[in-house]
Every structure is written in structure tokens, then in C-alpha cells.
Coordinates of C-alpha atoms and ligand atoms in Angstrom, one line a residue:
M1 CA 16.1 -18.8 -14.1
S2 CA 15.2 -21.9 -12.2
N3 CA 11.9 -23.0 -10.7
M4 CA 13.6 -24.7 -7.9
A5 CA 13.8 -23.0 -4.5
P6 CA 17.5 -23.0 -3.5
A7 CA 18.5 -25.5 -0.9
T8 CA 19.5 -22.8 1.6
M9 CA 16.0 -21.4 1.5
P10 CA 13.9 -22.2 4.6
H11 CA 10.5 -23.2 3.3
K12 CA 8.8 -21.8 6.3
S13 CA 10.0 -18.7 8.2
G14 CA 10.8 -18.6 11.9
T15 CA 7.4 -18.4 13.6
T16 CA 4.5 -20.7 12.7
D17 CA 1.7 -18.5 14.1
P18 CA -0.7 -18.4 11.3
D19 CA -2.2 -15.2 12.7
W20 CA 1.1 -13.2 12.7
W21 CA -0.3 -10.6 10.3
R22 CA -3.2 -9.6 12.6
G23 CA -2.2 -6.3 14.2
A24 CA 1.3 -6.5 12.8
T25 CA 3.3 -3.6 11.5
I26 CA 4.5 -3.7 7.9
Y27 CA 7.3 -1.5 6.7
Q28 CA 6.9 -0.5 3.0
I29 CA 10.1 -0.3 1.0
Y30 CA 10.2 1.4 -2.4
P31 CA 13.2 -0.5 -3.7
R32 CA 14.4 2.2 -6.2
S33 CA 14.8 4.6 -3.4
F34 CA 15.9 2.7 -0.3
Q35 CA 19.6 1.9 -0.7
D36 CA 21.8 1.6 -3.8
S37 CA 24.5 -1.0 -3.4
N38 CA 26.1 -1.0 -6.8
G39 CA 26.6 2.7 -7.5
D40 CA 24.1 3.1 -10.4
G41 CA 21.9 5.6 -8.5
I42 CA 19.0 3.2 -8.1
G43 CA 18.2 1.3 -5.0
D44 CA 18.4 -2.5 -5.2
L45 CA 17.8 -5.8 -3.4
P46 CA 21.3 -6.1 -1.9
G47 CA 20.9 -2.6 -0.6
I48 CA 17.7 -3.6 1.2
A49 CA 19.5 -6.7 2.7
Q50 CA 22.3 -4.4 4.0
R51 CA 19.8 -2.2 5.8
M52 CA 18.0 -5.1 7.5
P53 CA 19.4 -4.3 11.0
Y54 CA 17.9 -0.8 10.7
I55 CA 14.5 -2.1 9.6
A56 CA 14.5 -4.6 12.5
S57 CA 15.5 -1.9 14.9
L58 CA 12.2 -0.1 14.2
G59 CA 10.3 -3.0 15.8
V60 CA 8.2 -3.8 12.7
D61 CA 7.1 -7.3 11.9
A62 CA 7.3 -7.5 8.1
I63 CA 8.5 -5.7 5.0
W64 CA 6.5 -5.1 1.9
I65 CA 8.8 -4.5 -1.1
S66 CA 7.2 -2.7 -4.0
P67 CA 7.8 -4.5 -7.3
F68 CA 11.3 -5.5 -8.3
F69 CA 10.3 -7.9 -11.1
A70 CA 11.5 -7.6 -14.7
S71 CA 10.0 -4.5 -16.1
P72 CA 10.5 -1.7 -18.7
M73 CA 9.7 0.6 -15.7
K74 CA 7.1 2.8 -17.5
D75 CA 5.3 2.8 -14.1
F76 CA 8.5 2.0 -12.2
G77 CA 7.9 -1.7 -11.8
Y78 CA 4.1 -1.7 -11.6
D79 CA 4.4 -2.8 -15.3
V80 CA 5.7 -6.4 -15.1
S81 CA 7.3 -8.1 -18.1
D82 CA 8.2 -11.3 -16.3
Y83 CA 6.6 -12.3 -13.0
C84 CA 9.2 -14.8 -12.2
D85 CA 12.4 -12.9 -12.5
V86 CA 14.1 -9.9 -10.8
D87 CA 14.9 -6.9 -12.9
P88 CA 18.7 -6.6 -13.4
M89 CA 18.5 -3.1 -12.1
F90 CA 17.4 -4.5 -8.7
G91 CA 19.7 -7.6 -8.7
T92 CA 19.1 -11.3 -9.3
L93 CA 17.0 -14.1 -8.0
A94 CA 20.0 -15.1 -5.8
D95 CA 20.0 -11.6 -4.4
F96 CA 16.3 -12.0 -3.5
D97 CA 16.9 -15.3 -1.8
A98 CA 19.7 -13.8 0.2
L99 CA 17.4 -10.9 1.2
V100 CA 14.8 -13.4 2.4
V101 CA 17.4 -15.2 4.5
E102 CA 18.6 -11.9 5.9
A103 CA 15.1 -10.8 6.8
H104 CA 14.2 -14.0 8.5
A105 CA 17.4 -14.0 10.4
H106 CA 16.3 -10.6 11.8
G107 CA 12.8 -11.9 12.6
L108 CA 11.1 -10.1 9.7
K109 CA 8.6 -11.5 7.3
V110 CA 8.9 -10.7 3.6
M111 CA 5.8 -9.6 1.6
I112 CA 6.2 -8.9 -2.1
D113 CA 4.0 -6.8 -4.3
L114 CA 2.1 -8.8 -7.0
V115 CA 0.7 -6.7 -9.8
L116 CA -1.7 -9.2 -11.3
S117 CA -4.4 -7.0 -12.8
H118 CA -2.2 -5.9 -15.7
T119 CA 1.1 -6.7 -17.2
S120 CA 3.6 -4.6 -19.2
D121 CA 3.0 -4.5 -22.9
Q122 CA 6.5 -6.0 -23.1
H123 CA 5.3 -9.2 -21.4
L124 CA 5.5 -12.2 -23.7
W125 CA 1.8 -12.9 -23.0
Y126 CA 0.9 -9.5 -24.4
Q127 CA 3.3 -9.8 -27.3
E128 CA 1.6 -13.0 -28.4
S129 CA -1.9 -11.8 -27.6
S130 CA -1.6 -8.6 -29.6
A131 CA -0.1 -10.2 -32.7
N132 CA -3.4 -11.4 -34.1
R133 CA -6.8 -12.7 -33.2
T134 CA -6.1 -16.4 -33.5
N135 CA -3.1 -17.1 -31.3
D136 CA -3.2 -19.2 -28.1
K137 CA -3.3 -16.2 -25.9
A138 CA -5.7 -14.2 -28.1
D139 CA -8.2 -14.0 -25.2
W140 CA -5.7 -13.3 -22.4
Y141 CA -6.3 -9.5 -22.4
V142 CA -9.4 -7.5 -22.6
W143 CA -9.9 -7.0 -26.4
A144 CA -12.9 -5.3 -28.0
D145 CA -14.1 -4.2 -31.4
P146 CA -14.5 -0.5 -32.0
K147 CA -18.0 1.0 -32.2
P148 CA -19.2 1.4 -35.8
D149 CA -17.8 5.0 -35.8
G150 CA -14.3 3.7 -34.9
T151 CA -14.3 5.0 -31.3
P152 CA -13.6 2.9 -28.2
P153 CA -16.2 0.3 -27.1
N154 CA -17.3 2.3 -24.0
N155 CA -16.6 5.4 -22.0
W156 CA -14.1 4.0 -19.4
L157 CA -11.3 6.2 -18.5
S158 CA -7.7 5.5 -17.5
I159 CA -6.7 6.7 -14.0
F160 CA -3.5 8.1 -15.5
G161 CA -5.4 10.2 -18.0
G162 CA -7.3 9.8 -21.3
P163 CA -9.5 6.8 -22.4
A164 CA -8.9 3.3 -20.9
W165 CA -8.6 2.0 -24.4
T166 CA -5.8 2.0 -27.0
W167 CA -6.0 0.8 -30.5
C168 CA -3.9 -2.2 -31.7
P169 CA -3.5 -2.0 -35.5
A170 CA -2.4 -5.7 -35.8
R171 CA -5.8 -6.9 -34.4
E172 CA -7.8 -3.9 -35.4
Q173 CA -9.2 -3.9 -31.9
Y174 CA -8.9 -1.9 -28.8
Y175 CA -7.4 -3.2 -25.5
L176 CA -8.2 -2.1 -22.0
H177 CA -5.8 -0.4 -19.7
N178 CA -7.0 1.1 -16.4
F179 CA -3.6 2.7 -16.0
L180 CA -0.9 3.5 -18.6
K181 CA -1.4 2.3 -22.2
S182 CA 1.7 0.2 -21.6
Q183 CA -0.1 -1.6 -18.8
P184 CA -2.7 -3.8 -20.7
D185 CA -5.3 -5.4 -18.4
L186 CA -5.4 -9.2 -18.2
N187 CA -8.7 -10.9 -18.9
F188 CA -9.5 -12.7 -15.6
H189 CA -12.7 -14.3 -17.1
N190 CA -10.3 -16.7 -18.8
P191 CA -9.3 -19.5 -16.4
D192 CA -6.0 -20.0 -18.1
V193 CA -5.0 -16.4 -17.1
Q194 CA -5.9 -17.1 -13.5
D195 CA -3.9 -20.4 -13.6
A196 CA -0.8 -18.6 -15.0
L197 CA -1.0 -15.9 -12.3
L198 CA -1.4 -18.5 -9.5
D199 CA 1.6 -20.3 -10.9
A200 CA 3.6 -17.1 -10.6
T201 CA 2.4 -16.8 -7.1
R202 CA 3.5 -20.3 -6.3
F203 CA 6.9 -19.5 -7.7
W204 CA 7.5 -17.0 -4.9
L205 CA 5.9 -19.0 -2.2
D206 CA 8.4 -21.8 -3.1
R207 CA 11.1 -19.2 -2.7
G208 CA 10.0 -18.6 0.9
V209 CA 8.0 -15.4 0.9
D210 CA 5.6 -14.9 3.8
G211 CA 3.0 -13.0 2.0
F212 CA 1.8 -10.6 -0.7
R213 CA 0.6 -7.1 -1.2
L214 CA -1.8 -7.4 -4.1
D215 CA -1.9 -4.4 -6.3
T216 CA -5.3 -3.0 -7.4
I217 CA -7.1 -6.1 -6.3
N218 CA -10.6 -4.8 -7.1
F219 CA -9.6 -4.1 -10.8
Y220 CA -9.0 -7.7 -11.7
F221 CA -12.3 -8.3 -13.5
A222 CA -14.1 -6.0 -16.0
D223 CA -17.7 -6.3 -16.9
K224 CA -18.1 -9.1 -19.5
E225 CA -20.5 -6.9 -21.6
L226 CA -18.2 -3.8 -21.3
R227 CA -21.1 -1.6 -20.4
D228 CA -20.6 2.2 -20.0
N229 CA -20.0 3.5 -16.5
P230 CA -22.7 6.0 -15.4
P231 CA -21.6 9.5 -14.5
L232 CA -21.0 10.3 -10.9
P233 CA -22.7 13.5 -9.7
P234 CA -20.3 16.2 -8.5
E235 CA -21.5 16.0 -4.9
K236 CA -20.4 12.4 -4.7
R237 CA -16.9 12.9 -6.1
N238 CA -13.9 12.9 -3.8
D239 CA -10.2 12.7 -4.3
T240 CA -9.5 9.5 -2.3
I241 CA -7.9 7.6 -5.2
A242 CA -7.3 10.2 -7.9
P243 CA -6.6 13.9 -7.6
R244 CA -9.6 16.3 -7.9
V245 CA -8.5 17.5 -11.4
N246 CA -8.7 13.9 -12.8
P247 CA -11.9 13.3 -14.8
Y248 CA -11.7 9.6 -13.7
N249 CA -13.6 11.0 -10.6
H250 CA -16.5 11.9 -12.8
Q251 CA -17.6 8.3 -13.3
D252 CA -19.2 5.7 -11.1
H253 CA -17.0 2.7 -11.9
V254 CA -19.7 0.1 -11.5
H255 CA -18.6 -1.8 -14.6
S256 CA -14.9 -1.3 -15.0
K257 CA -14.0 -2.7 -11.5
N258 CA -15.5 -4.3 -8.3
Q259 CA -17.1 -7.2 -10.3
P260 CA -18.7 -10.0 -8.3
E261 CA -16.7 -12.7 -10.2
N262 CA -13.6 -11.5 -8.3
I263 CA -14.6 -13.3 -5.1
A264 CA -14.1 -16.7 -6.6
F265 CA -10.6 -15.8 -7.8
L266 CA -9.7 -14.4 -4.3
E267 CA -10.8 -17.7 -2.9
R268 CA -8.5 -19.6 -5.3
F269 CA -5.7 -17.3 -4.3
R270 CA -6.3 -17.9 -0.6
A271 CA -6.5 -21.7 -1.1
L272 CA -3.0 -21.6 -2.6
L273 CA -1.6 -19.5 0.3
D274 CA -3.2 -21.9 2.8
E275 CA -1.2 -24.7 1.3
Y276 CA 1.9 -23.0 2.6
G277 CA 0.8 -22.3 6.2
A278 CA 1.5 -19.0 7.9
R279 CA 1.2 -16.8 4.8
A280 CA -0.8 -13.6 4.5
A281 CA -2.2 -11.4 1.7
V282 CA -3.2 -7.7 1.8
G283 CA -5.2 -6.5 -1.1
E284 CA -5.1 -2.9 -2.2
V285 CA -8.7 -1.7 -2.7
G286 CA -8.8 1.5 -4.7
D287 CA -12.3 2.9 -4.6
A288 CA -13.3 6.4 -3.7
Q289 CA -16.9 5.6 -2.7
K290 CA -17.2 1.9 -1.7
G291 CA -13.7 1.1 -0.4
L292 CA -14.8 -0.1 3.0
E293 CA -17.8 -2.1 1.6
I294 CA -15.4 -3.9 -0.7
L295 CA -12.9 -4.4 2.1
G296 CA -15.7 -6.1 4.0
D297 CA -16.6 -8.4 1.1
Y298 CA -13.0 -9.3 0.5
T299 CA -11.9 -10.0 4.1
S300 CA -14.9 -11.6 5.7
G301 CA -14.6 -15.2 6.7
D302 CA -11.3 -17.0 6.4
D303 CA -11.2 -18.0 2.8
R304 CA -10.6 -14.7 1.0
M305 CA -8.0 -12.0 1.7
H306 CA -6.5 -11.8 5.2
M307 CA -6.7 -8.0 5.1
C308 CA -7.3 -5.2 2.7
Y309 CA -5.3 -2.0 2.4
A310 CA -7.7 0.9 3.0
F311 CA -7.4 4.4 1.4
E312 CA -9.4 6.2 4.1
F313 CA -6.3 7.5 6.0
L314 CA -4.5 8.4 2.8
A315 CA -7.0 11.2 2.2
K316 CA -6.0 14.8 1.5
D317 CA -7.7 16.3 4.6
P318 CA -6.1 15.8 8.0
L319 CA -7.5 13.1 10.1
T320 CA -9.7 14.4 12.9
A321 CA -11.0 12.5 15.9
K322 CA -14.4 12.6 14.2
S323 CA -13.2 11.3 10.9
V324 CA -11.4 8.4 12.5
V325 CA -14.5 7.5 14.5
D326 CA -16.6 7.7 11.3
V327 CA -14.3 5.4 9.4
M328 CA -14.2 2.8 12.2
H329 CA -18.0 2.9 12.5
R330 CA -18.4 2.4 8.8
L331 CA -15.9 -0.4 8.9
D332 CA -17.7 -2.1 11.7
S333 CA -21.0 -1.9 9.9
N334 CA -19.6 -3.1 6.5
A335 CA -17.0 -5.5 7.7
P336 CA -17.8 -6.8 11.2
D337 CA -15.3 -9.6 10.9
G338 CA -13.1 -8.0 8.3
W339 CA -9.6 -6.7 8.8
A340 CA -8.1 -3.5 7.5
C341 CA -4.5 -2.4 7.0
W342 CA -4.0 1.3 7.7
A343 CA -1.4 3.6 6.3
F344 CA -0.9 7.4 6.4
S345 CA 1.7 7.5 3.6
N346 CA 2.8 5.4 0.7
H347 CA 4.5 5.6 -2.7
D348 CA 1.4 7.0 -4.4
V349 CA 0.4 9.9 -2.1
M350 CA 1.9 13.1 -0.8
R351 CA 3.8 12.3 2.5
H352 CA 1.4 12.9 5.4
A353 CA 3.7 15.3 7.2
T354 CA 3.2 17.7 4.3
R355 CA -0.3 16.6 3.3
W356 CA -1.7 17.3 6.8
N357 CA 0.8 20.1 7.5
L358 CA 2.0 18.4 10.7
T359 CA 4.4 19.8 13.3
P360 CA 6.8 17.3 14.9
A361 CA 4.5 17.1 17.9
A362 CA 1.5 16.4 15.7
Q363 CA 3.5 13.7 13.9
R364 CA 4.1 12.0 17.2
A365 CA 0.4 12.2 18.1
Y366 CA -0.6 10.6 14.8
V367 CA 1.7 7.6 15.3
S368 CA 0.6 7.2 18.9
M369 CA -2.9 7.2 17.6
M370 CA -2.1 4.7 14.9
V371 CA -0.8 2.1 17.4
A372 CA -4.1 2.3 19.2
L373 CA -6.1 1.3 16.2
R374 CA -7.6 -2.1 15.4
G375 CA -6.1 -3.3 12.2
T376 CA -2.7 -4.0 10.7
L377 CA -0.4 -1.0 10.3
C378 CA 1.7 0.0 7.3
L379 CA 4.5 2.5 7.5
Y380 CA 6.2 3.9 4.4
Q381 CA 10.0 4.3 4.4
G382 CA 11.0 7.7 5.7
E383 CA 7.9 8.5 7.6
E384 CA 9.7 7.4 10.8
L385 CA 12.1 10.3 10.0
G386 CA 9.3 12.8 9.6
L387 CA 10.2 13.4 6.0
Q388 CA 8.1 16.0 4.2
E389 CA 7.1 15.7 0.6
A390 CA 10.2 16.6 -1.5
D391 CA 9.8 19.4 -4.0
V392 CA 10.8 17.9 -7.4
A393 CA 11.3 20.2 -10.3
F394 CA 9.5 19.6 -13.6
E395 CA 12.8 18.7 -15.3
D396 CA 13.5 16.0 -12.7
L397 CA 10.0 14.5 -12.9
Q398 CA 9.8 10.7 -13.6
D399 CA 6.2 9.8 -12.9
P400 CA 4.1 9.8 -16.1
Y401 CA 1.0 10.6 -13.9
G402 CA 2.6 13.8 -12.7
I403 CA 3.8 14.8 -16.2
E404 CA 0.2 14.3 -17.5
F405 CA -1.5 16.4 -14.8
W406 CA 1.3 19.0 -14.0
P407 CA 1.2 21.4 -12.2
E408 CA -2.3 21.0 -10.7
F409 CA -1.2 17.5 -9.7
K410 CA 2.6 17.0 -9.5
G411 CA 2.5 13.2 -9.4
R412 CA 4.2 10.8 -7.1
D413 CA 7.9 11.6 -7.3
G414 CA 7.8 13.9 -4.2
C415 CA 7.2 10.9 -2.0
R416 CA 9.6 8.6 -3.9
T417 CA 12.9 10.4 -3.5
P418 CA 15.7 8.5 -1.8
M419 CA 15.9 7.6 1.9
V420 CA 18.4 9.7 3.8
W421 CA 20.8 7.7 5.9
E422 CA 23.6 10.2 6.6
N423 CA 23.6 14.0 6.8
T424 CA 27.2 14.4 5.8
N425 CA 26.9 12.8 2.4
L426 CA 25.5 14.7 -0.6
N427 CA 23.2 11.9 -1.6
G428 CA 22.3 11.1 2.0
G429 CA 24.3 7.8 2.0
F430 CA 21.8 6.5 -0.5
S431 CA 24.1 6.2 -3.5
D432 CA 27.6 7.1 -4.6
A433 CA 26.1 8.1 -8.0
K434 CA 23.5 10.7 -9.0
P435 CA 20.3 9.2 -7.8
W436 CA 17.4 8.5 -10.2
L437 CA 15.4 11.2 -8.3
P438 CA 17.3 14.0 -6.5
V439 CA 17.8 13.6 -2.7
S440 CA 15.9 16.4 -1.1
H441 CA 18.2 18.9 0.5
E442 CA 15.8 19.5 3.3
H443 CA 15.6 15.8 4.1
L444 CA 19.3 15.6 4.9
H445 CA 18.6 17.3 8.3
H446 CA 16.4 14.4 9.1
S447 CA 18.7 11.5 8.2
V448 CA 18.8 8.3 10.2
Q449 CA 22.3 9.1 11.4
S450 CA 21.3 12.5 12.9
Q451 CA 18.2 11.1 14.6
E452 CA 20.0 8.1 16.1
D453 CA 22.1 10.5 18.1
D454 CA 19.2 12.6 19.3
P455 CA 17.0 11.0 22.0
A456 CA 14.2 13.5 21.3
A457 CA 14.0 12.6 17.6
L458 CA 10.8 11.3 15.9
L459 CA 12.6 8.0 14.9
H460 CA 12.8 7.0 18.6
H461 CA 9.2 7.9 19.1
Y462 CA 8.2 5.5 16.3
R463 CA 10.3 2.8 17.9
R464 CA 8.7 3.4 21.3
A465 CA 5.2 3.5 19.9
L466 CA 5.7 0.2 18.0
A467 CA 7.3 -1.5 21.0
F468 CA 4.4 -0.3 23.2
R469 CA 1.9 -1.8 20.8
K470 CA 3.7 -5.0 20.5
A471 CA 3.7 -5.6 24.3
Q472 CA -0.1 -5.2 24.4
P473 CA -2.1 -8.1 22.9
A474 CA -5.2 -6.0 23.3
L475 CA -3.8 -3.4 20.9
L476 CA -2.6 -6.0 18.4
K477 CA -5.6 -8.3 18.3
G478 CA -8.3 -6.9 20.6
A479 CA -11.8 -5.7 19.7
H480 CA -12.5 -2.0 19.8
S481 CA -15.4 -0.3 21.4
D482 CA -16.7 3.1 22.6
L483 CA -15.1 5.0 19.8
K484 CA -15.7 8.6 20.5
A485 CA -14.8 12.0 19.3
T486 CA -15.0 14.6 22.1
G487 CA -14.0 17.8 20.4
N488 CA -10.5 17.0 19.1
V489 CA -10.0 14.0 21.4
L490 CA -10.3 10.5 19.9
S491 CA -11.0 7.9 22.5
L492 CA -11.6 4.1 22.3
H493 CA -11.3 0.9 24.3
R494 CA -9.4 -2.2 23.2
T495 CA -10.2 -5.5 24.8
H496 CA -8.6 -8.9 24.6
A497 CA -8.5 -12.0 26.8
G498 CA -9.8 -10.1 29.9
A499 CA -7.5 -7.1 29.4
E500 CA -9.0 -3.7 28.7
I501 CA -7.0 -0.7 27.5
F502 CA -8.3 2.8 27.3
C503 CA -6.7 5.1 24.6
A504 CA -7.3 8.8 24.2
I505 CA -5.4 11.1 21.9
N506 CA -5.7 14.9 21.7
L507 CA -5.5 15.5 17.9
S508 CA -5.0 19.3 18.3
D509 CA -2.5 21.9 19.4
S510 CA -4.7 23.2 22.3
P511 CA -5.3 21.5 25.6
S512 CA -8.5 19.4 26.0
T513 CA -10.3 17.8 28.9
I514 CA -12.5 14.8 28.8
D515 CA -14.1 12.5 31.4
M516 CA -12.1 9.5 32.4
P517 CA -14.2 6.3 31.9
A518 CA -15.5 4.7 35.1
G519 CA -13.3 2.2 36.9
T520 CA -9.7 2.1 38.1
W521 CA -7.0 2.6 35.6
A522 CA -3.3 2.3 35.7
A523 CA -1.3 4.6 33.4
L524 CA 0.7 3.1 30.6
A525 CA 3.2 4.4 28.1
A526 CA 4.9 7.3 30.0
E527 CA 7.5 6.9 27.3
L528 CA 5.0 8.2 24.7
G529 CA 4.2 11.2 26.9
S530 CA 0.9 9.6 28.1
T531 CA -0.8 11.1 31.1
G532 CA -3.5 9.8 33.5
A533 CA -6.6 11.3 35.1
G534 CA -6.3 14.2 37.6
A535 CA -7.6 14.3 41.1
D536 CA -10.9 15.5 39.6
N537 CA -11.1 12.2 37.7
K538 CA -10.9 14.2 34.5
L539 CA -8.4 13.6 31.8
H540 CA -6.5 16.9 31.1
L541 CA -4.6 16.4 27.9
G542 CA -2.0 18.8 26.7
P543 CA -1.6 19.7 23.0
W544 CA -1.2 16.4 21.0
Q545 CA -1.0 14.4 24.2
P546 CA -2.2 10.8 24.5
C547 CA -3.5 8.7 27.4
F548 CA -3.0 5.0 27.5
A549 CA -4.3 3.2 30.6
V550 CA -5.1 -0.4 31.6
K551 CA -8.1 -1.3 33.7
K552 CA -7.4 -2.7 37.1
N553 CA -9.7 -5.5 38.3
Ligands
BGC601 C1 0.2 1.2 -7.3 C2 0.6 2.3 -8.1 C3 0.5 1.8 -9.6 C4 -0.9 1.3 -9.9 C5 -0.9 0.5 -11.2 C6 -1.3 1.1 -7.7 O1 -2.3 1.3 -6.9 O2 0.3 1.4 -5.9 O3 1.9 2.7 -7.8 O4 0.8 2.9 -10.4 O5 -1.4 0.5 -8.9 O6 -0.3 -0.7 -11.0
MG602 MG1 21.7 0.0 -7.6

């Protein structure tokens, strides 16, 4: 492995607009399940490179690739054992460089997923740190003596089940892990740890990446005094970041995450990115109660994160006009100059088509709504095909989280099954070999191939919706105002550089009528099924129908 960026690697990608990320659409790729190129049943980097024309055809601006770094794969790559190398299962550094060249040639930015909060227990840093209490890296992880009775130092819980502490006989101490016990948490209070992580970040910047998705960004620091978390009363619990049956929800995580010291590290991270020009970072903020508040803290000004990934639209309950308005109002009051990244689906939650029990018409309406929102958008591979959550049998389960809480919570395998490219092939064109998770039989009817040939397919609606957004600077970068829920109809205005767009979406399967705002409006987006006001100056929306209109001066 070399630290030198290869000569063929353009240091900067195509455009130099430092604001490219604002309002952009990011396509999330889960590399294990996108495209296998070498017949081992596991997706890989050359597979992603081969599919670049498809990704570009969606009209997205960037890809975010979930982790492909060296890893024992206990948490499928979110347990990194070498930040500066590609896991052989996914390919090589040269494959990564080729992928970046290919993406840039298709006008796509490349964002990679840095998991800085914890490493794998196989990482050399942890191997050294855990050997004894006197080594050079003795303080690189969060170590603590037991209580006098031998139990862990405090009451913190792991999200994946059980206490957040595991005993290390060699040190006769406990170490902290917010996730699996094979994912020890790094000690961010130690500046050497921060420096090492920033060096790893620089390694990828030098290879030409355009940005980062930062995993569990609000978990970086733990309370120096390791104080107990207070209990969270039942009425305040929700299942935004952990399923209802997880006792993690019973605590108010005031000491195990969201520590004030994090801001200074985020500023160091941003300063590094700014050395490289048009780069962007999106931080994943996992917090069931204070997510939007933290998003505000982390994205305000221009010296922290560019944007934070919000969990609000990943919630279990279907989005309603009212809930969207509430979220946007809360965002405006917590983060007036902050910037959110919105997603309906990802590799951690049940696919939204299933989670919200959506018909094809409803799926169309939700993406039409998404393109109207202020913020950056993130699509998860397969949602453009309308994929439902796959039913994965217990024997096929891979995710340790699902194995722990089965069957009340079935884990994350159902949203991680392979992409379906062709309907004629048993494995959907994903792989010639038995895939690491079975291809859902039901998904085969929704393959890319079958939708390409069907003008009425959801895939084309996604393309049209993204193209519509991209042609309207007010939707990409504009302010939003007059957010309203009138029954099931969400309406809002977006304004930018003198242009004003009115958006209304009927989020229900029955017709709805609302008043058209004052002024003269020209209809837009007929290709999305948008309609304009009737002769009575009222807007009569059919089931799931949108209205997009631009104000005439
Ligand atoms: C990732 C998960 C992962 C966890 C621990 C997350 O929020 O998205 O997939 O298991 O962080 O790294
Ligand atoms: Mg492979």
C-alpha cells in the first residue's frame, strides 16, 4: 500500500463549485450488495464501477459508498481494521482509484464512509492498546477500571444489546463499545487519536474523494468522568434510532454521546477538508430526542459539517403532511442556517415502501415531495425500483443486531439484499455465485431491466423527479416558507434569486382541495403528474397528486 496518489488521479474533480453539495442528490451504495464482478457472491468496487452508467442515468450528483475498508466484517465493514486499505473482498486500492476515475468521467462525486468513532478489535491500534496498560497506545481507547464489585464502571448500554463495556483480562479493565464488543470506541480526548484519524482522512482526500459520510458523528466523545446516564421516562422514548424492544431507549444518553468537546474536533476535520477545495462532509447524527438540535450545532456557520444526516424521515410511522411541517419547523428553530440531508431508506432501516406500506402511487408522491424539500437528498440503492423489505429467514440472517433481537426486531438484512438488475437471472444479475444474502424472489419483478422497458415504471419517475429538481435552483438551494399541512396536503414555497416555486403534495389516497396562493402561477412538472388551479382558483388534487408552479411576475 502506498501513500502516494496515483498519477492518473485527478486531484480535483470536474466542477469547482464549492457549494455542489447543497441541494444535491446522493445515491447510497451498499457495496456488498450492489454488483459482484468476480463471482464470489459479494459485491465489490469493480462491480460499482461497471454500473456507473446506470447510476449516472438516475440524475444523481454523488455516490456515497458504505465502508469497503479492511475489516473482519463483524458489522459488515463498520468495524475497520485498516483505514487506509481496501478489504480484499471488495478489491484493491487500484480498483478504488479506477472507480473514482469512472465516477468523475460520469460527472459523479464520490463520498466515502468514514467510521471514526470506533475501530475493529482487529485494528493494530487496538491490539497494541489492549495488550497492557503501559504501551504507547494505552490511552487510545476508552478504558476504565471496574467498580469495587467488579461490575462495569457505569450503566451505559450498547445499541446492539447488553452493556457497553467488555472486560479485557490482559489489562484487567473494561473498554467501551457503543456497538458490538468487537467495535471498541476510540478515545477522542487524546489528540494523538484525532491526529491519526485526520491522517487517514487525508489519505483518501489525496486519492481524489469528493467528500465523506461520517458514521455516528455524535458518538465520538464520551464523558471524561464516565458518569451514569439518567433513565429516560417511558413517555419520552421513541424508536428513531433503535427498535422499541431495545433497552437502549430507556436511557437519556447525556454522558455517552453528544459531548461539547466534539465541536472542536469537527472544526479540525472541516479545516482539513477546506485545504482541498470543493469537498463536503455529511455527519450521521443518531439521537432519538435531540437529533435536530445537534444537527443545528454541527452545521451552523461554515467551519463545522457541511450537512448532517437526519433520522426524522427514517422513522417507523409514515410521514404525513403534518409531521413533515413539524420537522421543518423544528429544524428552522434549531438550525436556522444549518443544512440537513434527508433519506427515507438506508442500510439500517426497513425499506420505506414496506415500512410505510406504500402503493406505487404513494411511492411516486413521496419522491415528488422529497424533491421539493430544502436540504440535500439521499437515495438508497433499490428504492428507485420500489423494492420492498426482503423477507430473510432466520437461517440466512447475517446481521448480529437482528440475531440478538429476533424475532421482535429482525435486524437489517431485509434492506441489504442484493440489487436486482435482470429478471431473467436467478440472482437478478447481481452475481454468478450464491449471494451472501439471498436475492428476494419478489424483487426480481422490479429489476432495472424490466423497468427500463416500461415507461410507467417507478424508476422513470425517480429520474423525472430528480431532473425536475435539478432544473430549478429554487428547489436546490432556495429558502423555504409557508410550510403548511392542510389535511393531508403538504404545501410550501421555495424562493431563490427572485424565483418563487409553490409546491403542494397530496399525501393520501383520497382527493383533496386547497386554496391556491394569491398571484399568477404557471404550472410546472406535468411529467410528474402535477396539476394547476381550477377556474375556481382552488387546487383540486387527486389521490397522491402534486402541484408544482412558478410565480409569474
Ligand atoms: C451505521 C451502521 C453501523 C453503526 C456502527 C451506523 O449508524 O450506519 O450500519 O452498524 O453505525 O458503526
Ligand atoms: Mg465480489
